[in-house]
Amino acid sequence: MIIVMKQGAEQKDIEAVVKRVEELGKKVHLSRGEARTIIGVIGADEHMIQQTTFEVMDGVEKTMRVMQPYKLASRDFSHQTTLIDVNGVQIGGKKVIVMAGPCSVEGREMILETAHAIKEAGGTILRGGAFKPRSSPYSFQGLGEEGLRYLAEAREQTGLPIITEVMSTDDIELIGEYTDIFQVGARNTQNYSLLKALGKVKKPVFLKRGISGKIEELLMSAEYILSGGNMQVMLCERGIRTYETATRNTFDINAIPLLKELTHLPIVSDPAHGTGMSNLVSPIAKAAVAAGTDALMVEVHPDPKRAWSDGAQSLTLEKFKQLMDELKPVAAAVGREI
Ligand code: PEP
Ligand code: MN
């Protein structure tokens, strides 16, 4: 952290700040410029120190953090993008990975039909919710273990790895028996006990940005999983809540290139939840690929009008095929493959 003293700050104010830094167990690097003095705070774990500790002191103009509060998630930790291998599918490489499937697994036939269509169209990972985080307790909550069994059967038939959401630490063991990737949804991004528990699992974690989550909060949530020992984490931009109500969420395209700068973790984009409207999914998916996303997650349903959840943002099987074809030249234009 850097503490910038006011122009003409008194010597006793500078000394008081230096004393406070030392009391906190850190070293001081003092730089006396012509106009003002700058005090550098040196030492590990500087994020444990509140900036306000100094900002309230006499003679202090402002403080700035030098190190990011997240360490293991930071680009400084690894300049190479982390490659996550899921049954031979690599997320974070040249190929843009496409995860697709229904919002919820509604039954055996529908997930098998969807999985085969996704495979044929060139999709790489099958998604489907079995434990659903619904805003209303009266809405369909998912098929639970039955849904996991159908997903596993779809993987067996198609070879597509599967991803499904985990909402509670109680379900980690059960879901872990079936899934290849644990999805943490936007409502659980800051469920720290869940994140800590996922730091101990041996499978990749797909972490969504919170509904009103800041980028730094997303990275700090990832840090919980990484610091527990699980380095296989990918981050997902899924739209944030803004004042705009014309769309379900506002897809934050800025997040993609910014996260690519800030972290080595692979970035996934979810234009389905990011827009809430199936007609916007394809243009935003293309924009995300152009902006540098490592993977996409889209919702696909054989009959979106009859979907039990998120039908309005789900692509038909035909539209999904069309999207896959249309993404190819966009990926090629930015040096990627689909
Ligand atoms: C989902 O992927 O179906 C889902 C519930 O997403 P989110 O957590 O982004 O709302
Ligand atoms: Mn959904």
mmCIF file of N, CA, C and O in Angstrom, residues 184-192 195 206-222 235-242 249-250 252 255 259 273-274:
data_model
loop_
_atom_site.group_PDB
_atom_site.id
_atom_site.type_symbol
_atom_site.label_atom_id
_atom_site.label_comp_id
_atom_site.label_asym_id
_atom_site.label_seq_id
_atom_site.Cartn_x
_atom_site.Cartn_y
_atom_site.Cartn_z
ATOM 1 N N VAL A 184 -20.982 -23.351 -9.607
ATOM 2 C CA VAL A 184 -21.466 -22.530 -8.487
ATOM 3 C C VAL A 184 -22.244 -21.380 -9.121
ATOM 4 O O VAL A 184 -21.703 -20.622 -9.929
ATOM 5 N N GLY A 185 -23.511 -21.265 -8.784
ATOM 6 C CA GLY A 185 -24.379 -20.282 -9.416
ATOM 7 C C GLY A 185 -24.235 -18.890 -8.817
ATOM 8 O O GLY A 185 -23.609 -18.702 -7.763
ATOM 9 N N ALA A 186 -24.838 -17.939 -9.532
ATOM 10 C CA ALA A 186 -24.715 -16.528 -9.159
ATOM 11 C C ALA A 186 -25.245 -16.240 -7.742
ATOM 12 O O ALA A 186 -24.795 -15.296 -7.102
ATOM 13 N N ARG A 187 -26.178 -17.045 -7.285
ATOM 14 C CA ARG A 187 -26.728 -16.806 -5.937
ATOM 15 C C ARG A 187 -25.807 -17.341 -4.850
ATOM 16 O O ARG A 187 -26.045 -17.097 -3.669
ATOM 17 N N ASN A 188 -24.809 -18.099 -5.227
ATOM 18 C CA ASN A 188 -23.912 -18.710 -4.238
ATOM 19 C C ASN A 188 -22.459 -18.260 -4.377
ATOM 20 O O ASN A 188 -21.581 -18.824 -3.722
ATOM 21 N N THR A 189 -22.219 -17.247 -5.209
ATOM 22 C CA THR A 189 -20.832 -16.832 -5.456
ATOM 23 C C THR A 189 -20.116 -16.436 -4.165
ATOM 24 O O THR A 189 -18.907 -16.569 -4.048
ATOM 25 N N GLN A 190 -20.887 -15.913 -3.222
ATOM 26 C CA GLN A 190 -20.247 -15.513 -1.956
ATOM 27 C C GLN A 190 -20.676 -16.413 -0.792
ATOM 28 O O GLN A 190 -20.664 -15.989 0.365
ATOM 29 N N ASN A 191 -21.029 -17.651 -1.120
ATOM 30 C CA ASN A 191 -21.318 -18.643 -0.078
ATOM 31 C C ASN A 191 -19.967 -19.257 0.301
ATOM 32 O O ASN A 191 -19.514 -20.242 -0.275
ATOM 33 N N TYR A 192 -19.321 -18.614 1.265
ATOM 34 C CA TYR A 192 -17.919 -18.957 1.527
ATOM 35 C C TYR A 192 -17.733 -20.358 2.077
ATOM 36 O O TYR A 192 -16.702 -20.974 1.836
ATOM 37 N N LEU A 195 -17.643 -22.458 -0.988
ATOM 38 C CA LEU A 195 -16.383 -22.251 -1.723
ATOM 39 C C LEU A 195 -15.215 -22.951 -1.026
ATOM 40 O O LEU A 195 -14.375 -23.582 -1.672
ATOM 41 N N PHE A 206 -16.660 -24.281 -11.660
ATOM 42 C CA PHE A 206 -17.105 -23.231 -12.581
ATOM 43 C C PHE A 206 -17.825 -22.206 -11.706
ATOM 44 O O PHE A 206 -18.880 -22.515 -11.140
ATOM 45 N N LEU A 207 -17.225 -21.043 -11.556
ATOM 46 C CA LEU A 207 -17.740 -20.066 -10.588
ATOM 47 C C LEU A 207 -18.375 -18.887 -11.316
ATOM 48 O O LEU A 207 -17.700 -18.176 -12.074
ATOM 49 N N LYS A 208 -19.663 -18.680 -11.072
ATOM 50 C CA LYS A 208 -20.344 -17.568 -11.744
ATOM 51 C C LYS A 208 -20.185 -16.267 -10.961
ATOM 52 O O LYS A 208 -20.064 -16.285 -9.733
ATOM 53 N N ARG A 209 -20.233 -15.169 -11.692
ATOM 54 C CA ARG A 209 -20.219 -13.845 -11.055
ATOM 55 C C ARG A 209 -21.548 -13.645 -10.329
ATOM 56 O O ARG A 209 -22.599 -14.054 -10.830
ATOM 57 N N GLY A 210 -21.514 -13.016 -9.182
ATOM 58 C CA GLY A 210 -22.733 -12.781 -8.403
ATOM 59 C C GLY A 210 -23.706 -11.859 -9.138
ATOM 60 O O GLY A 210 -23.299 -11.096 -10.025
ATOM 61 N N ILE A 211 -24.966 -11.922 -8.757
ATOM 62 C CA ILE A 211 -26.015 -11.154 -9.437
ATOM 63 C C ILE A 211 -25.686 -9.658 -9.465
ATOM 64 O O ILE A 211 -25.900 -8.990 -10.466
ATOM 65 N N SER A 212 -25.175 -9.148 -8.369
ATOM 66 C CA SER A 212 -24.715 -7.754 -8.337
ATOM 67 C C SER A 212 -23.233 -7.728 -7.972
ATOM 68 O O SER A 212 -22.774 -6.838 -7.269
ATOM 69 N N GLY A 213 -22.527 -8.738 -8.450
ATOM 70 C CA GLY A 213 -21.149 -8.919 -8.000
ATOM 71 C C GLY A 213 -20.142 -8.081 -8.765
ATOM 72 O O GLY A 213 -20.225 -7.924 -9.977
ATOM 73 N N LYS A 214 -19.187 -7.551 -8.020
ATOM 74 C CA LYS A 214 -18.096 -6.815 -8.644
ATOM 75 C C LYS A 214 -17.034 -7.817 -9.110
ATOM 76 O O LYS A 214 -16.929 -8.920 -8.573
ATOM 77 N N ILE A 215 -16.233 -7.383 -10.068
ATOM 78 C CA ILE A 215 -15.169 -8.255 -10.596
ATOM 79 C C ILE A 215 -14.217 -8.665 -9.475
ATOM 80 O O ILE A 215 -13.808 -9.814 -9.374
ATOM 81 N N GLU A 216 -13.888 -7.704 -8.624
ATOM 82 C CA GLU A 216 -12.949 -8.043 -7.549
ATOM 83 C C GLU A 216 -13.565 -9.058 -6.587
ATOM 84 O O GLU A 216 -12.876 -9.941 -6.076
ATOM 85 N N GLU A 217 -14.868 -8.946 -6.375
ATOM 86 C CA GLU A 217 -15.531 -9.926 -5.493
ATOM 87 C C GLU A 217 -15.493 -11.322 -6.112
ATOM 88 O O GLU A 217 -15.312 -12.325 -5.402
ATOM 89 N N LEU A 218 -15.658 -11.385 -7.423
ATOM 90 C CA LEU A 218 -15.584 -12.683 -8.109
ATOM 91 C C LEU A 218 -14.187 -13.290 -7.922
ATOM 92 O O LEU A 218 -14.042 -14.475 -7.605
ATOM 93 N N LEU A 219 -13.172 -12.451 -8.095
ATOM 94 C CA LEU A 219 -11.802 -12.947 -7.954
ATOM 95 C C LEU A 219 -11.510 -13.358 -6.510
ATOM 96 O O LEU A 219 -10.804 -14.334 -6.261
ATOM 97 N N MET A 220 -12.074 -12.639 -5.567
ATOM 98 C CA MET A 220 -11.873 -13.011 -4.159
ATOM 99 C C MET A 220 -12.576 -14.336 -3.849
ATOM 100 O O MET A 220 -12.087 -15.141 -3.059
ATOM 101 N N SER A 221 -13.735 -14.552 -4.480
ATOM 102 C CA SER A 221 -14.439 -15.829 -4.284
ATOM 103 C C SER A 221 -13.602 -16.970 -4.856
ATOM 104 O O SER A 221 -13.490 -18.038 -4.241
ATOM 105 N N ALA A 222 -13.008 -16.728 -6.027
ATOM 106 C CA ALA A 222 -12.129 -17.749 -6.621
ATOM 107 C C ALA A 222 -10.969 -18.039 -5.671
ATOM 108 O O ALA A 222 -10.555 -19.187 -5.498
ATOM 109 N N LEU A 235 -13.973 -18.888 -14.349
ATOM 110 C CA LEU A 235 -14.873 -17.810 -13.921
ATOM 111 C C LEU A 235 -15.885 -17.530 -15.016
ATOM 112 O O LEU A 235 -15.545 -17.573 -16.201
ATOM 113 N N CYS A 236 -17.101 -17.207 -14.632
ATOM 114 C CA CYS A 236 -18.142 -16.997 -15.641
ATOM 115 C C CYS A 236 -18.836 -15.643 -15.501
ATOM 116 O O CYS A 236 -19.395 -15.331 -14.446
ATOM 117 N N GLU A 237 -18.797 -14.876 -16.594
ATOM 118 C CA GLU A 237 -19.597 -13.645 -16.691
ATOM 119 C C GLU A 237 -20.997 -14.071 -17.140
ATOM 120 O O GLU A 237 -21.139 -14.670 -18.199
ATOM 121 N N ARG A 238 -22.007 -13.750 -16.341
ATOM 122 C CA ARG A 238 -23.377 -14.169 -16.647
ATOM 123 C C ARG A 238 -24.348 -13.001 -16.576
ATOM 124 O O ARG A 238 -25.554 -13.184 -16.452
ATOM 125 N N GLY A 239 -23.797 -11.782 -16.699
ATOM 126 C CA GLY A 239 -24.669 -10.611 -16.627
ATOM 127 C C GLY A 239 -24.853 -10.179 -15.191
ATOM 128 O O GLY A 239 -24.796 -10.982 -14.264
ATOM 129 N N ILE A 240 -25.043 -8.880 -15.044
ATOM 130 C CA ILE A 240 -25.227 -8.308 -13.702
ATOM 131 C C ILE A 240 -26.522 -7.506 -13.663
ATOM 132 O O ILE A 240 -27.035 -7.082 -14.700
ATOM 133 N N ARG A 241 -27.019 -7.289 -12.473
ATOM 134 C CA ARG A 241 -28.246 -6.504 -12.320
ATOM 135 C C ARG A 241 -27.899 -5.017 -12.407
ATOM 136 O O ARG A 241 -27.023 -4.542 -11.694
ATOM 137 N N THR A 242 -28.562 -4.324 -13.318
ATOM 138 C CA THR A 242 -28.362 -2.877 -13.424
ATOM 139 C C THR A 242 -29.742 -2.222 -13.391
ATOM 140 O O THR A 242 -30.747 -2.911 -13.197
ATOM 141 N N ASN A 249 -30.698 -9.362 -17.456
ATOM 142 C CA ASN A 249 -29.473 -8.835 -16.837
ATOM 143 C C ASN A 249 -28.746 -8.012 -17.890
ATOM 144 O O ASN A 249 -29.121 -8.016 -19.055
ATOM 145 N N THR A 250 -27.694 -7.341 -17.473
ATOM 146 C CA THR A 250 -26.862 -6.612 -18.430
ATOM 147 C C THR A 250 -25.567 -7.396 -18.573
ATOM 148 O O THR A 250 -24.807 -7.525 -17.602
ATOM 149 N N ASP A 252 -21.974 -7.988 -19.155
ATOM 150 C CA ASP A 252 -20.849 -7.061 -19.024
ATOM 151 C C ASP A 252 -19.692 -7.529 -19.904
ATOM 152 O O ASP A 252 -18.840 -8.302 -19.473
ATOM 153 N N ALA A 255 -16.064 -7.247 -18.781
ATOM 154 C CA ALA A 255 -15.499 -8.192 -17.817
ATOM 155 C C ALA A 255 -14.532 -9.172 -18.488
ATOM 156 O O ALA A 255 -13.571 -9.610 -17.867
ATOM 157 N N LEU A 259 -10.931 -9.369 -17.097
ATOM 158 C CA LEU A 259 -10.558 -10.570 -16.339
ATOM 159 C C LEU A 259 -9.353 -11.262 -16.969
ATOM 160 O O LEU A 259 -8.496 -11.791 -16.256
ATOM 161 N N HIS A 273 -28.162 -16.300 -19.503
ATOM 162 C CA HIS A 273 -28.549 -15.564 -18.293
ATOM 163 C C HIS A 273 -28.173 -14.088 -18.408
ATOM 164 O O HIS A 273 -28.790 -13.240 -17.792
ATOM 165 N N GLY A 274 -27.160 -13.814 -19.235
ATOM 166 C CA GLY A 274 -26.709 -12.433 -19.409
ATOM 167 C C GLY A 274 -27.730 -11.542 -20.095
ATOM 168 O O GLY A 274 -27.690 -10.314 -19.951
#
